[in-house]
Tab-separated table of N, CA and C and ligand atoms in Angstrom:
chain	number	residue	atom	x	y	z
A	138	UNK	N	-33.526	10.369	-25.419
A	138	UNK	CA	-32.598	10.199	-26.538
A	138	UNK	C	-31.373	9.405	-26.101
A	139	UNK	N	-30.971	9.800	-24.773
A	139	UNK	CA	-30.073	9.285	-24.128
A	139	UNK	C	-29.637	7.574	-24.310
A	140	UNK	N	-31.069	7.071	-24.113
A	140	UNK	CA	-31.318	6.061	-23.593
A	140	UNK	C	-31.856	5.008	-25.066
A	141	UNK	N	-31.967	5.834	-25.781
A	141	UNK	CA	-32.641	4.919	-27.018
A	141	UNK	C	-32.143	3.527	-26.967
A	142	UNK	N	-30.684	3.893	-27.159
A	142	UNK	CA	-29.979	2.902	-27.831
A	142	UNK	C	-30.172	1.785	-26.786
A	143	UNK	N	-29.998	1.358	-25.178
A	143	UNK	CA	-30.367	0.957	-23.948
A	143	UNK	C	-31.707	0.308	-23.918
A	144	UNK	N	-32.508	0.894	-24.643
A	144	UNK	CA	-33.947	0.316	-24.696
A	144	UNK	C	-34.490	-0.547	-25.768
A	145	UNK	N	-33.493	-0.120	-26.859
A	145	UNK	CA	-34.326	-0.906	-28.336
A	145	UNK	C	-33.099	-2.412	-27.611
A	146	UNK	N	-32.131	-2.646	-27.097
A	146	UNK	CA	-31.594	-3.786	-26.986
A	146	UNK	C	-32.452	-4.608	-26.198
A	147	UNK	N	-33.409	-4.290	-25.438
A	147	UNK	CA	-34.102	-4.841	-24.124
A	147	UNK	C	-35.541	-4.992	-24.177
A	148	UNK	N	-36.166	-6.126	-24.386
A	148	UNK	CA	-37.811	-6.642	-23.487
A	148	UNK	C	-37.959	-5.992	-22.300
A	149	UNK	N	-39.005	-4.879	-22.002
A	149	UNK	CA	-38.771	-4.628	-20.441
A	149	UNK	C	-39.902	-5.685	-20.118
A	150	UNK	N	-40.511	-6.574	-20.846
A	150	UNK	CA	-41.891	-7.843	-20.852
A	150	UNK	C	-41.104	-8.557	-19.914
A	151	UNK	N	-39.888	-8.934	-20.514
A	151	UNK	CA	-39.234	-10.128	-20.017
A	151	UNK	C	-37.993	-10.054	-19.223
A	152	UNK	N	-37.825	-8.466	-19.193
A	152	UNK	CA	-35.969	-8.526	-18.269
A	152	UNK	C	-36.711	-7.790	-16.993
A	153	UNK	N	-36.045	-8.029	-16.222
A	153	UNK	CA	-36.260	-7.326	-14.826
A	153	UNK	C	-35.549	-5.641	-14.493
A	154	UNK	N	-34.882	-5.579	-16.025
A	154	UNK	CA	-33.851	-4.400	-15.401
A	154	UNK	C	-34.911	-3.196	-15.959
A	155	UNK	N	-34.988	-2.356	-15.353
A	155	UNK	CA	-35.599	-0.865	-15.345
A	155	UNK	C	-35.390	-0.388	-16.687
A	156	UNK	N	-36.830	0.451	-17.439
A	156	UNK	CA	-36.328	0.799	-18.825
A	156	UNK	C	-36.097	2.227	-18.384
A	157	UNK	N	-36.265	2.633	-16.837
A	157	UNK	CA	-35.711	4.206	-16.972
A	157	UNK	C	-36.301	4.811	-17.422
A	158	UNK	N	-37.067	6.464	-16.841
A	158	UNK	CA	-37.725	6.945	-16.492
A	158	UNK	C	-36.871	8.391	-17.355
A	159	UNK	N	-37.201	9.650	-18.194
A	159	UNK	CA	-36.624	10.241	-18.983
A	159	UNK	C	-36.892	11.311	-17.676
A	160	UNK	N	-35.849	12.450	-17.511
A	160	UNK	CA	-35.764	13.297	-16.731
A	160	UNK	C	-36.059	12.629	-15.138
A	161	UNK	N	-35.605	11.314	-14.672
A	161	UNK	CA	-35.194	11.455	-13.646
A	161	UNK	C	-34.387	12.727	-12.992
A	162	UNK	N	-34.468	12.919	-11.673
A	162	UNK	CA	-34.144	14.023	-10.772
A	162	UNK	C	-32.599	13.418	-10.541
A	163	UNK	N	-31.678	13.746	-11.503
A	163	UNK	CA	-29.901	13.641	-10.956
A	163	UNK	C	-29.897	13.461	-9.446
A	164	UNK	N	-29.011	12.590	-9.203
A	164	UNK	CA	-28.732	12.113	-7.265
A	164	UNK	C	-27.538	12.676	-7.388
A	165	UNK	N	-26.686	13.098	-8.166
A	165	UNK	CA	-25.480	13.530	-7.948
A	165	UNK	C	-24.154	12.934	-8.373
A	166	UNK	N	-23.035	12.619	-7.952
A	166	UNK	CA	-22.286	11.875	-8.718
A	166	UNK	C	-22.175	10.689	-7.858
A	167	UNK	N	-22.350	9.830	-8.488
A	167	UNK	CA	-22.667	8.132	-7.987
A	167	UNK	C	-22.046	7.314	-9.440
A	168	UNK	N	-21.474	6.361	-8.162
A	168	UNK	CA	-20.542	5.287	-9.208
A	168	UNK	C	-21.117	4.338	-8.911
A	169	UNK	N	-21.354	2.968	-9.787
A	169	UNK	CA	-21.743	1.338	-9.650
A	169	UNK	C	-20.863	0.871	-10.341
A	170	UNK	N	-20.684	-0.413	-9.804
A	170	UNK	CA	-19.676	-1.690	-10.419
A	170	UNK	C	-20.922	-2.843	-10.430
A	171	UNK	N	-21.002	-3.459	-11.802
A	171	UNK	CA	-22.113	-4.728	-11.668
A	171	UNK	C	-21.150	-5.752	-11.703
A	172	UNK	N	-21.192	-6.554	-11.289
A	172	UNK	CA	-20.435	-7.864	-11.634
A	172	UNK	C	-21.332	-8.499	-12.186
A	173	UNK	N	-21.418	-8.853	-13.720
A	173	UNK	CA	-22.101	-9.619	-14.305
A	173	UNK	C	-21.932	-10.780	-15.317
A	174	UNK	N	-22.233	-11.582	-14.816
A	174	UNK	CA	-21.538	-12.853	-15.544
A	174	UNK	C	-22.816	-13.407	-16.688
A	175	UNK	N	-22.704	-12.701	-17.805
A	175	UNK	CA	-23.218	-12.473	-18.631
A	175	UNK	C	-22.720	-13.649	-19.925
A	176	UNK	N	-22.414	-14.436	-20.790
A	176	UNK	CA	-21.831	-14.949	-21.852
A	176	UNK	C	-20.823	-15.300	-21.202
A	177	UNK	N	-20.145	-14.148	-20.955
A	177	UNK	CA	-18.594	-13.976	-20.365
A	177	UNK	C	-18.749	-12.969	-19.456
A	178	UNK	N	-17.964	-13.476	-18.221
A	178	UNK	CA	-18.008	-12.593	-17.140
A	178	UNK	C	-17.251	-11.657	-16.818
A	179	UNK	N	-17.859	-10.115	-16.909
A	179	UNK	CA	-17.466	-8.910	-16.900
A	179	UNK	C	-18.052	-8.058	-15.870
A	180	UNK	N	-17.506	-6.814	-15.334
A	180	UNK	CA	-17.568	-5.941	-14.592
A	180	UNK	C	-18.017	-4.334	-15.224
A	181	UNK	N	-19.274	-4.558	-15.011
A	181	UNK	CA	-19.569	-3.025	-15.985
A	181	UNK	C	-19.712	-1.627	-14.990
A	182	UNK	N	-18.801	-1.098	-15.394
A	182	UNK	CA	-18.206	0.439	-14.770
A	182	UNK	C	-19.442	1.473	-14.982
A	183	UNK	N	-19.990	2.013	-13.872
A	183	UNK	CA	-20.824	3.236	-14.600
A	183	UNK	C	-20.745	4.524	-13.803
A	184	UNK	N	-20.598	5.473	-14.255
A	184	UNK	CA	-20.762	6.913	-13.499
A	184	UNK	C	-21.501	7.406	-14.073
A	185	UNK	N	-22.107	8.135	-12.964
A	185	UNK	CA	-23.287	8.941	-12.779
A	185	UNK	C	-22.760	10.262	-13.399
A	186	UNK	N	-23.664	10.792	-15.112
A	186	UNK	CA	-22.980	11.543	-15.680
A	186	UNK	C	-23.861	12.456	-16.741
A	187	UNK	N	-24.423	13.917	-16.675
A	187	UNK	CA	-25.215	13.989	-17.182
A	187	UNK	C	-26.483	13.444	-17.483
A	188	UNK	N	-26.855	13.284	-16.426
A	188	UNK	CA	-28.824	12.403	-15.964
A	188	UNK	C	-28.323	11.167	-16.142
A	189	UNK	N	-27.426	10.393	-16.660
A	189	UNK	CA	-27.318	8.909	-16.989
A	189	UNK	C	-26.003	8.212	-16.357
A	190	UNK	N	-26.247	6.802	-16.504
A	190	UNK	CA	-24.979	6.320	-16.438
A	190	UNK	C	-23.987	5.956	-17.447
A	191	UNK	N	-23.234	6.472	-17.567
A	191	UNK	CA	-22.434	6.518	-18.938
A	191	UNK	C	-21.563	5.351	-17.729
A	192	UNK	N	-21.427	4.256	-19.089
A	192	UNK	CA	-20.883	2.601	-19.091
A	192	UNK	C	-19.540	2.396	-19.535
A	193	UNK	N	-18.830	1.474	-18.939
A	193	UNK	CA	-17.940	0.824	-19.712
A	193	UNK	C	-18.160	-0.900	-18.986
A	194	UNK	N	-17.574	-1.682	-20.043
A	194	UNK	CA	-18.101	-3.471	-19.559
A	194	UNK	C	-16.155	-3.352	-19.546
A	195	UNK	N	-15.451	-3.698	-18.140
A	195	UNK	CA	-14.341	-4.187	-17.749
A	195	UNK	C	-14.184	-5.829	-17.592
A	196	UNK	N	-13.469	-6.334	-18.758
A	196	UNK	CA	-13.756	-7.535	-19.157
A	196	UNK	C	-12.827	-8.233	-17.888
A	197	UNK	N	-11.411	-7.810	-17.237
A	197	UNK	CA	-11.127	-8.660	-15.887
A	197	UNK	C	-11.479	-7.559	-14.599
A	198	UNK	N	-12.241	-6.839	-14.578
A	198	UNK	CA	-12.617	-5.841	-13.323
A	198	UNK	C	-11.477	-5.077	-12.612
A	199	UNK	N	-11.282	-4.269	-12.246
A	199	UNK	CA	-10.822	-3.140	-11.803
A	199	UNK	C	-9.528	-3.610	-11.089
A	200	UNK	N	-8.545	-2.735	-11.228
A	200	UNK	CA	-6.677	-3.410	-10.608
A	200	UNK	C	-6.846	-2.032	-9.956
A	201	UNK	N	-6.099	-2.635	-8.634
A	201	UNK	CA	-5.579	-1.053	-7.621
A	201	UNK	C	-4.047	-0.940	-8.003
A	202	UNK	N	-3.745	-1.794	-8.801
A	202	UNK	CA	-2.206	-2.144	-9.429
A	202	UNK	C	-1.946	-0.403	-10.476
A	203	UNK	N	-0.910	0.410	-9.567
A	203	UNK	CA	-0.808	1.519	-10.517
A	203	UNK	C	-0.096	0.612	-12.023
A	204	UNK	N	-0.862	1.548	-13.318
A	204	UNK	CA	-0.121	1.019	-14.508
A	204	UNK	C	-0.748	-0.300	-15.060
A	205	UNK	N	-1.713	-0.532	-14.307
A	205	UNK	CA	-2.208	-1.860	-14.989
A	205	UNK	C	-3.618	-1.683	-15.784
A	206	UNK	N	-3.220	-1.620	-16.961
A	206	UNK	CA	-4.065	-1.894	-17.870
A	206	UNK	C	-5.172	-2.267	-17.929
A	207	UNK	N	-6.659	-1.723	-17.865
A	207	UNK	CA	-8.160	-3.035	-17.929
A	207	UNK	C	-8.731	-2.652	-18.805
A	208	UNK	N	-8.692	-3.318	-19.848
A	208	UNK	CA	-9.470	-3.076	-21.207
A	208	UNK	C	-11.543	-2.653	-20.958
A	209	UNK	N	-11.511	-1.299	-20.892
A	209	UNK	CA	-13.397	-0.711	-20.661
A	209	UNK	C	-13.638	-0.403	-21.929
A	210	UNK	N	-14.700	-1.428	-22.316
A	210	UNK	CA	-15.830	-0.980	-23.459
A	210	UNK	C	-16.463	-0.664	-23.588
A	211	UNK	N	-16.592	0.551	-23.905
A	211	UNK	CA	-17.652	1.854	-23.800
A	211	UNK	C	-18.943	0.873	-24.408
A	212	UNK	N	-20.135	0.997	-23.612
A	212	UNK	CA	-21.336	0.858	-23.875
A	212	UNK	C	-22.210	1.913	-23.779
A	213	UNK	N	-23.458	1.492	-24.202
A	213	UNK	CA	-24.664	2.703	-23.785
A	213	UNK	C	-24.949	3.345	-22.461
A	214	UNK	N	-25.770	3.980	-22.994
A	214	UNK	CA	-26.182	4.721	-21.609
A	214	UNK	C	-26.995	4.171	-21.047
A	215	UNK	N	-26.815	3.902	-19.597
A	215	UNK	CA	-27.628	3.231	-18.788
A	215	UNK	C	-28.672	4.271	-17.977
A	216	UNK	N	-29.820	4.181	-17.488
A	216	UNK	CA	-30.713	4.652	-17.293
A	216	UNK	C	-30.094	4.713	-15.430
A	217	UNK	N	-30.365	5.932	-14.586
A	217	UNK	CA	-29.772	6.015	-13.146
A	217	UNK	C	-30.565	4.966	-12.208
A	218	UNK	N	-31.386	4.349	-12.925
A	218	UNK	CA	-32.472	3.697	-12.384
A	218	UNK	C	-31.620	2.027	-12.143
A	219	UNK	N	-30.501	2.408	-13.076
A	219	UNK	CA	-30.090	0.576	-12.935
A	219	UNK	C	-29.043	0.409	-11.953
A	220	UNK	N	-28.299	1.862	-11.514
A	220	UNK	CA	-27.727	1.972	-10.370
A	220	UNK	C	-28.048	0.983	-9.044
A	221	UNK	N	-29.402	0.645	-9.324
A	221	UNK	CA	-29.883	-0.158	-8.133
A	221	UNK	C	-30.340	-1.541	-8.290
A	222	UNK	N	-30.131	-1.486	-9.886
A	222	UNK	CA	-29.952	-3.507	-10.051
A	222	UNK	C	-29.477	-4.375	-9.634
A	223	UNK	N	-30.265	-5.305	-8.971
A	223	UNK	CA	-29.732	-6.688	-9.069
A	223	UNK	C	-30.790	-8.050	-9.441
A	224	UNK	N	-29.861	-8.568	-10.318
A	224	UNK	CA	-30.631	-9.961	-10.238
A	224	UNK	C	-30.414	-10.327	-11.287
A	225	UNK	N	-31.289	-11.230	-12.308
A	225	UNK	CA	-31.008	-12.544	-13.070
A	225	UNK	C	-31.864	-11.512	-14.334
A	226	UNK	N	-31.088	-11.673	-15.175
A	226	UNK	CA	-31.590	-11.134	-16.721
A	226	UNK	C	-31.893	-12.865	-16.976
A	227	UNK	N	-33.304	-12.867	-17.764
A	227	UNK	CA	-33.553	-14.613	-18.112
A	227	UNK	C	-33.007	-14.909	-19.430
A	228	UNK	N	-32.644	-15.924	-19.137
A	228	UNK	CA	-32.350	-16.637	-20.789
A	228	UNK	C	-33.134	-16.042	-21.953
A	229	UNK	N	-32.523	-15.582	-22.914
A	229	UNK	CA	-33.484	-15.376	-24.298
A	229	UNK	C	-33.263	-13.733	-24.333
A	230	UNK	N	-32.772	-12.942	-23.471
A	230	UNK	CA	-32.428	-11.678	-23.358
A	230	UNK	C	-31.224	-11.364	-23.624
A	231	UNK	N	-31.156	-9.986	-23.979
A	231	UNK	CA	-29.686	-9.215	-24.076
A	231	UNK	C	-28.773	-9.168	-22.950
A	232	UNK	N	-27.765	-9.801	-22.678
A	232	UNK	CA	-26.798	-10.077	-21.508
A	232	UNK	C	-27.382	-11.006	-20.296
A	233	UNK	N	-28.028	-12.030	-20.680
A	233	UNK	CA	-28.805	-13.000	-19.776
A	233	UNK	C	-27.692	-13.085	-19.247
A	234	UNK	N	-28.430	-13.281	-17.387
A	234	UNK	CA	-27.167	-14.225	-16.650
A	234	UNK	C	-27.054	-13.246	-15.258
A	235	UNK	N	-26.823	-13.403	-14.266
A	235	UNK	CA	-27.019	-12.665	-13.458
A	235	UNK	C	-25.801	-11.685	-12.877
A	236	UNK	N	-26.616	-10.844	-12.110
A	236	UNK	CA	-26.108	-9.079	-12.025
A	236	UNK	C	-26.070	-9.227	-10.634
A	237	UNK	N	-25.023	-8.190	-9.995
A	237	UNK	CA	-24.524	-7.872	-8.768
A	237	UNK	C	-23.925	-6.819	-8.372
A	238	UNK	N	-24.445	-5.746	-7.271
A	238	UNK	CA	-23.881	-4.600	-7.161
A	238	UNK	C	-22.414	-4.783	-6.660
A	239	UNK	N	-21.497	-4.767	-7.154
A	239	UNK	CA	-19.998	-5.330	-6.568
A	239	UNK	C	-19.326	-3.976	-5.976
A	240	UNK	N	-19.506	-3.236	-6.410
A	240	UNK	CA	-19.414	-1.538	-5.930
A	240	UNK	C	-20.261	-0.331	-5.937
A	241	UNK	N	-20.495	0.404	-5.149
A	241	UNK	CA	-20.679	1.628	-5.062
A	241	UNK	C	-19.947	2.802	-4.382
A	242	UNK	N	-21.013	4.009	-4.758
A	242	UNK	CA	-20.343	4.930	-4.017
A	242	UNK	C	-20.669	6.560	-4.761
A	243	UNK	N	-19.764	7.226	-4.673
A	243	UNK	CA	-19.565	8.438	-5.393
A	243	UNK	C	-18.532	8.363	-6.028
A	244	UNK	N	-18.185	10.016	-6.839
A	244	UNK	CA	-17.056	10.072	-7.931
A	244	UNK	C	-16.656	11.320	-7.478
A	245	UNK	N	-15.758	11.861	-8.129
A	245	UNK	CA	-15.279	13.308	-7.557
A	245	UNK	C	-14.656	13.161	-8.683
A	246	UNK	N	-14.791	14.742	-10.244
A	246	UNK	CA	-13.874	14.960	-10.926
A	246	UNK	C	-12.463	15.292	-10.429
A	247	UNK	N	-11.221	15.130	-11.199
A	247	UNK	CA	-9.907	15.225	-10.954
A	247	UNK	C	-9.889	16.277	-11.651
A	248	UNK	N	-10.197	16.320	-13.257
A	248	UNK	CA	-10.230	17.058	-14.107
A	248	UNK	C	-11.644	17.521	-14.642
A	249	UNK	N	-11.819	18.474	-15.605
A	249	UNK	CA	-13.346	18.555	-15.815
A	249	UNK	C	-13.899	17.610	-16.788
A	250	UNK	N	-14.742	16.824	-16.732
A	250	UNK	CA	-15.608	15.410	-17.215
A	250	UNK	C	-15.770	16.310	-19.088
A	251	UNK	N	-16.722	17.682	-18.637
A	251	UNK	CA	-16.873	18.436	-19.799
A	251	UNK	C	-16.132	18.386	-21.002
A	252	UNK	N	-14.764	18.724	-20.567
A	252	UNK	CA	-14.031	19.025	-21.628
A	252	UNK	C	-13.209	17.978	-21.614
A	253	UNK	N	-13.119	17.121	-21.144
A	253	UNK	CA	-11.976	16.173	-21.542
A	253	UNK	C	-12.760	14.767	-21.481
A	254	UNK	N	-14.046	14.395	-21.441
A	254	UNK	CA	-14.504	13.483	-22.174
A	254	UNK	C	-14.522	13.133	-23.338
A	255	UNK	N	-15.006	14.622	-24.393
A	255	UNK	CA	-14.774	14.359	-25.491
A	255	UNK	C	-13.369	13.915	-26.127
A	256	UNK	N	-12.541	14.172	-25.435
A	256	UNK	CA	-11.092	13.669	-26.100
A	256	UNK	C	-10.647	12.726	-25.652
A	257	UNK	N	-11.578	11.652	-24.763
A	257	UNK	CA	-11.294	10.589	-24.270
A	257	UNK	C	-10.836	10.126	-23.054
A	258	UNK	N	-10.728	10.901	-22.142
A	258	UNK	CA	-9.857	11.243	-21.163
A	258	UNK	C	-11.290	11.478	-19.733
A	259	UNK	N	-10.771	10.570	-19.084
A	259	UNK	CA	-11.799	10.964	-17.492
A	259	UNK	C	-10.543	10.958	-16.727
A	260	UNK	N	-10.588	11.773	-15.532
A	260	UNK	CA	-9.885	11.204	-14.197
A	260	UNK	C	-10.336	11.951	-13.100
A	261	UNK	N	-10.738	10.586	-12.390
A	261	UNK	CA	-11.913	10.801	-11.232
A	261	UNK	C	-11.256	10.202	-10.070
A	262	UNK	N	-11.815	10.390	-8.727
A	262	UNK	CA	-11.567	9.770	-7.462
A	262	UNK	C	-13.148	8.833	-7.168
A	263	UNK	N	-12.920	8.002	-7.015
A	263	UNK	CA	-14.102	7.300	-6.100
A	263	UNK	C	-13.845	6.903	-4.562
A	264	UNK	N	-15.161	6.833	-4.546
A	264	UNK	CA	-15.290	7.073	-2.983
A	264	UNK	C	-16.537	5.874	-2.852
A	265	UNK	N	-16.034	4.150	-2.757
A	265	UNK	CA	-16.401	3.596	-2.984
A	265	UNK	C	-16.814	2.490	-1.510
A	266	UNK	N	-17.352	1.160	-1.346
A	266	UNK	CA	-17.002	0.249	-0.839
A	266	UNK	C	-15.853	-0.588	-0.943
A	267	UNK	N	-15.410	-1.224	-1.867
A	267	UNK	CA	-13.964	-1.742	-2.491
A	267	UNK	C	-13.121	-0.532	-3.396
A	268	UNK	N	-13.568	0.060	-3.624
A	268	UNK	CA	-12.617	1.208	-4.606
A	268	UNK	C	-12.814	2.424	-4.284
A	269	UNK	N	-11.486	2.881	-4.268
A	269	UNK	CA	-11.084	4.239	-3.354
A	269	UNK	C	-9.520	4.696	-4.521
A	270	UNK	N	-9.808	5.906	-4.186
A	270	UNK	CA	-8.490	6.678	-4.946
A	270	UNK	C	-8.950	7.458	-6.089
A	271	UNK	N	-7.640	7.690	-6.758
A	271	UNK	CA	-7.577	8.267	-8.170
A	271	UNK	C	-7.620	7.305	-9.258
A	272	UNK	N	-8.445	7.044	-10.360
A	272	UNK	CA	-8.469	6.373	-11.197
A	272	UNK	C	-8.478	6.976	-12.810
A	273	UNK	N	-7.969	6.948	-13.502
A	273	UNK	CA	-8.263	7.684	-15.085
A	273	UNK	C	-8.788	5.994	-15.903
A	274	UNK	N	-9.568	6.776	-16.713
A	274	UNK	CA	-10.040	6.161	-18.056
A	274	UNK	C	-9.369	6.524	-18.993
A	275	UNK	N	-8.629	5.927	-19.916
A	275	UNK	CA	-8.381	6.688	-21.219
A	275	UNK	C	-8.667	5.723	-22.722
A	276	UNK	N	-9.169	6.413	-23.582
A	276	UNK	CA	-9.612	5.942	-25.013
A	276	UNK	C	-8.754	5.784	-25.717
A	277	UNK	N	-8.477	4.301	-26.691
A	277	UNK	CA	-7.191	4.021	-26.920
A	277	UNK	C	-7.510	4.331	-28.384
A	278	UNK	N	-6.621	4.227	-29.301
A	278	UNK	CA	-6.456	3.792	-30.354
A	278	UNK	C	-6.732	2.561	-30.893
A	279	UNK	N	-6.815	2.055	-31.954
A	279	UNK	CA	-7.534	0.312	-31.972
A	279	UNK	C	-7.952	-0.748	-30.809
A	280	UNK	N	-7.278	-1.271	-30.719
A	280	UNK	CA	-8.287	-2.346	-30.076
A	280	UNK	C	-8.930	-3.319	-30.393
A	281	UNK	N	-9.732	-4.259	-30.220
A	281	UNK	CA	-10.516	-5.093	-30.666
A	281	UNK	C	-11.796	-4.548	-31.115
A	282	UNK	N	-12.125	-3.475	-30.719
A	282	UNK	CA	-13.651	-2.802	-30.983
A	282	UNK	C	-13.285	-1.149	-31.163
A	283	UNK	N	-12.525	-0.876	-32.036
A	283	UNK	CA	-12.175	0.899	-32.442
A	283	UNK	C	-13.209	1.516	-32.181
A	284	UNK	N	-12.843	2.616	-31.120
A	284	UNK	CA	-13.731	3.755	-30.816
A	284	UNK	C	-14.341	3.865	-29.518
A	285	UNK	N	-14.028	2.319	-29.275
A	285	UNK	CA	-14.708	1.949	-27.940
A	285	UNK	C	-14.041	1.449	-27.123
A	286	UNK	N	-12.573	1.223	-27.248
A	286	UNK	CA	-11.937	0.661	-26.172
A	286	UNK	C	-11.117	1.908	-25.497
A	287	UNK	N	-11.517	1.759	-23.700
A	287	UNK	CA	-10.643	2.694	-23.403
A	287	UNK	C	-9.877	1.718	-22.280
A	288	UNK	N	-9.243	2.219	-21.710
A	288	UNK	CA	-8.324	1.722	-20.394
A	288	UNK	C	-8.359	2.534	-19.341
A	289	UNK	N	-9.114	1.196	-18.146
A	289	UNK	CA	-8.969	1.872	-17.029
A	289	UNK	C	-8.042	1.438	-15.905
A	290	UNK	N	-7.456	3.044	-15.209
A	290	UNK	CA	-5.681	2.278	-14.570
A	290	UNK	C	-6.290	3.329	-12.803
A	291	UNK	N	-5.347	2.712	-12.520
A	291	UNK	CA	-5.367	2.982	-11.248
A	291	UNK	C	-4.064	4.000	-11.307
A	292	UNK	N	-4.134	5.534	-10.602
A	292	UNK	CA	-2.746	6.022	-10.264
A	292	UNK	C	-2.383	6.043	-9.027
A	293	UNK	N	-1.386	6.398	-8.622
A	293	UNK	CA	-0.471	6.235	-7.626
A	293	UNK	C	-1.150	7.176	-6.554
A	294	UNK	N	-1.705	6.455	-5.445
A	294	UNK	CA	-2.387	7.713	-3.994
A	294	UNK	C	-2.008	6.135	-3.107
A	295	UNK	N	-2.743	6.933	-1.909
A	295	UNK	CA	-2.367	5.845	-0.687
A	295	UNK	C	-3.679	4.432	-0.778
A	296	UNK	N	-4.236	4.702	-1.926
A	296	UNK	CA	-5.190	3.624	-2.089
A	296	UNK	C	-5.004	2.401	-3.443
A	297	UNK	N	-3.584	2.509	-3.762
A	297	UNK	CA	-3.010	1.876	-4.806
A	297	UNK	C	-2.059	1.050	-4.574
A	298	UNK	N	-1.990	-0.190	-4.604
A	298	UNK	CA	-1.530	-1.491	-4.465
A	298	UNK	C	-1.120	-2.285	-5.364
A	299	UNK	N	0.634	-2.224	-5.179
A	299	UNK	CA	1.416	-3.010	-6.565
A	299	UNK	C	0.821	-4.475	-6.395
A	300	UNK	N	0.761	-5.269	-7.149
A	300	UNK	CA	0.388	-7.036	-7.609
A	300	UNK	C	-0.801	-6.781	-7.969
A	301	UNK	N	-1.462	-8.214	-7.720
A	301	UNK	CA	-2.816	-8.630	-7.790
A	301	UNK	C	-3.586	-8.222	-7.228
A	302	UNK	N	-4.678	-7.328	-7.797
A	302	UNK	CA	-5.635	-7.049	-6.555
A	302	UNK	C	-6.903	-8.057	-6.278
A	303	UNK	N	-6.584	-8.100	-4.616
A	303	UNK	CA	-7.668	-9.384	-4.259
A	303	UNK	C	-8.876	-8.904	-3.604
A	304	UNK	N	-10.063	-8.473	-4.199
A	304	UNK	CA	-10.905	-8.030	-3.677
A	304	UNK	C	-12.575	-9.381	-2.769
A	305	UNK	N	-13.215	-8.811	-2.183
A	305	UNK	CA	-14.265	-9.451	-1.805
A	305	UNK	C	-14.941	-9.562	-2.726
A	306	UNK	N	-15.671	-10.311	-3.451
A	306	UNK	CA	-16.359	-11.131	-4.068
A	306	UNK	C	-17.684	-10.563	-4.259
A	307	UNK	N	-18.273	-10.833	-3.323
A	307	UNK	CA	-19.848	-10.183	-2.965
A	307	UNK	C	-20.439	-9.296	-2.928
A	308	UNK	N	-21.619	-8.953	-3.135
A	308	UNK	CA	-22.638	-7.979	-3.485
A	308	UNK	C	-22.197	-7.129	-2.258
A	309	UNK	N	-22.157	-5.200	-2.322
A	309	UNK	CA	-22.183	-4.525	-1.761
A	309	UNK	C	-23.685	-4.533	-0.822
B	1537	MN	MN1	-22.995	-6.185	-18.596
């Protein structure tokens, strides 16, 4: 059920990405960053969350900048299976253009996921390759896409860095 919505968007004939397997065995809490330069090139956020990866597409990718703003658009649920994607969605598909593991790692709740998802609200630690610390999500009010825009910020720990954050480029 999870996954419906994830599957009716996708050819698994013609895309390479996994249509995901229903009652996969949970690995635990695991985070991915895709860098995918899709139409427009975005960074899609996923934690490992209730059997799935619950998504957001970070249209300029992740700031260690406490207070800085990154507009995450809640998408579908991704199947735990895509945790381990990489490669070229082909032309003629949903988000053609190629994919890159740009992060991993684990998550660690701050607060409980349970009860304060529904009100919009995550705040987690990752325990990443490029991303480390305390990070919150929060669900805004309008936006360009109501209902679905949240913001993800970096808070203040010893893994948070005022300016620009300049990260490595390349596939984990
Ligand atoms: Mn994407």
């Amino acid at each position: 059920m999870a996954l419906e919505t994830y599957r009716k968007k996708r050819n698994f004939t013609s895309t390479s990405e996994p249509a995901g397997e229903d009652g996969t065995p949970a690995r635990g809490h695991s985070f991915v960053i895709q860098k995918h330069a899709a139409r427009r090139l975005h960074y899609d956020f996923r934690l490992e969350m209730e059997g799935v990866l619950k998504s957001w597409a970070v249209a300029k990718g992740p700031s260690l900048a406490p207070g800085e703003k990154r507009l995450a658009v809640h998408v579908e649920d991704h199947p735990l299976e895509y945790g381990d994607y990489e490669g070229v969605i082909p032309e003629g598909n949903y988000g053609a253009g190629p994919s890159i593991i740009w992060d991993r790692g684990s998550w660690l709740a701050v607060e409980s996921p349970e009860q304060s998802l529904p009100k919009g609200k995550l705040v987690f630690e990752l325990k990443g390759y490029k991303l480390r610390g305390i990070f919150k999500l929060i669900r805004t009010k309008g936006g360009p896409t109501p209902g679905r825009d949240w913001l993800l910020v970096k808070k203040v720990d010893a893994f948070s860095r005022p300016g620009p954050s300049v990260f490595p480029e390349e596939s984990v």
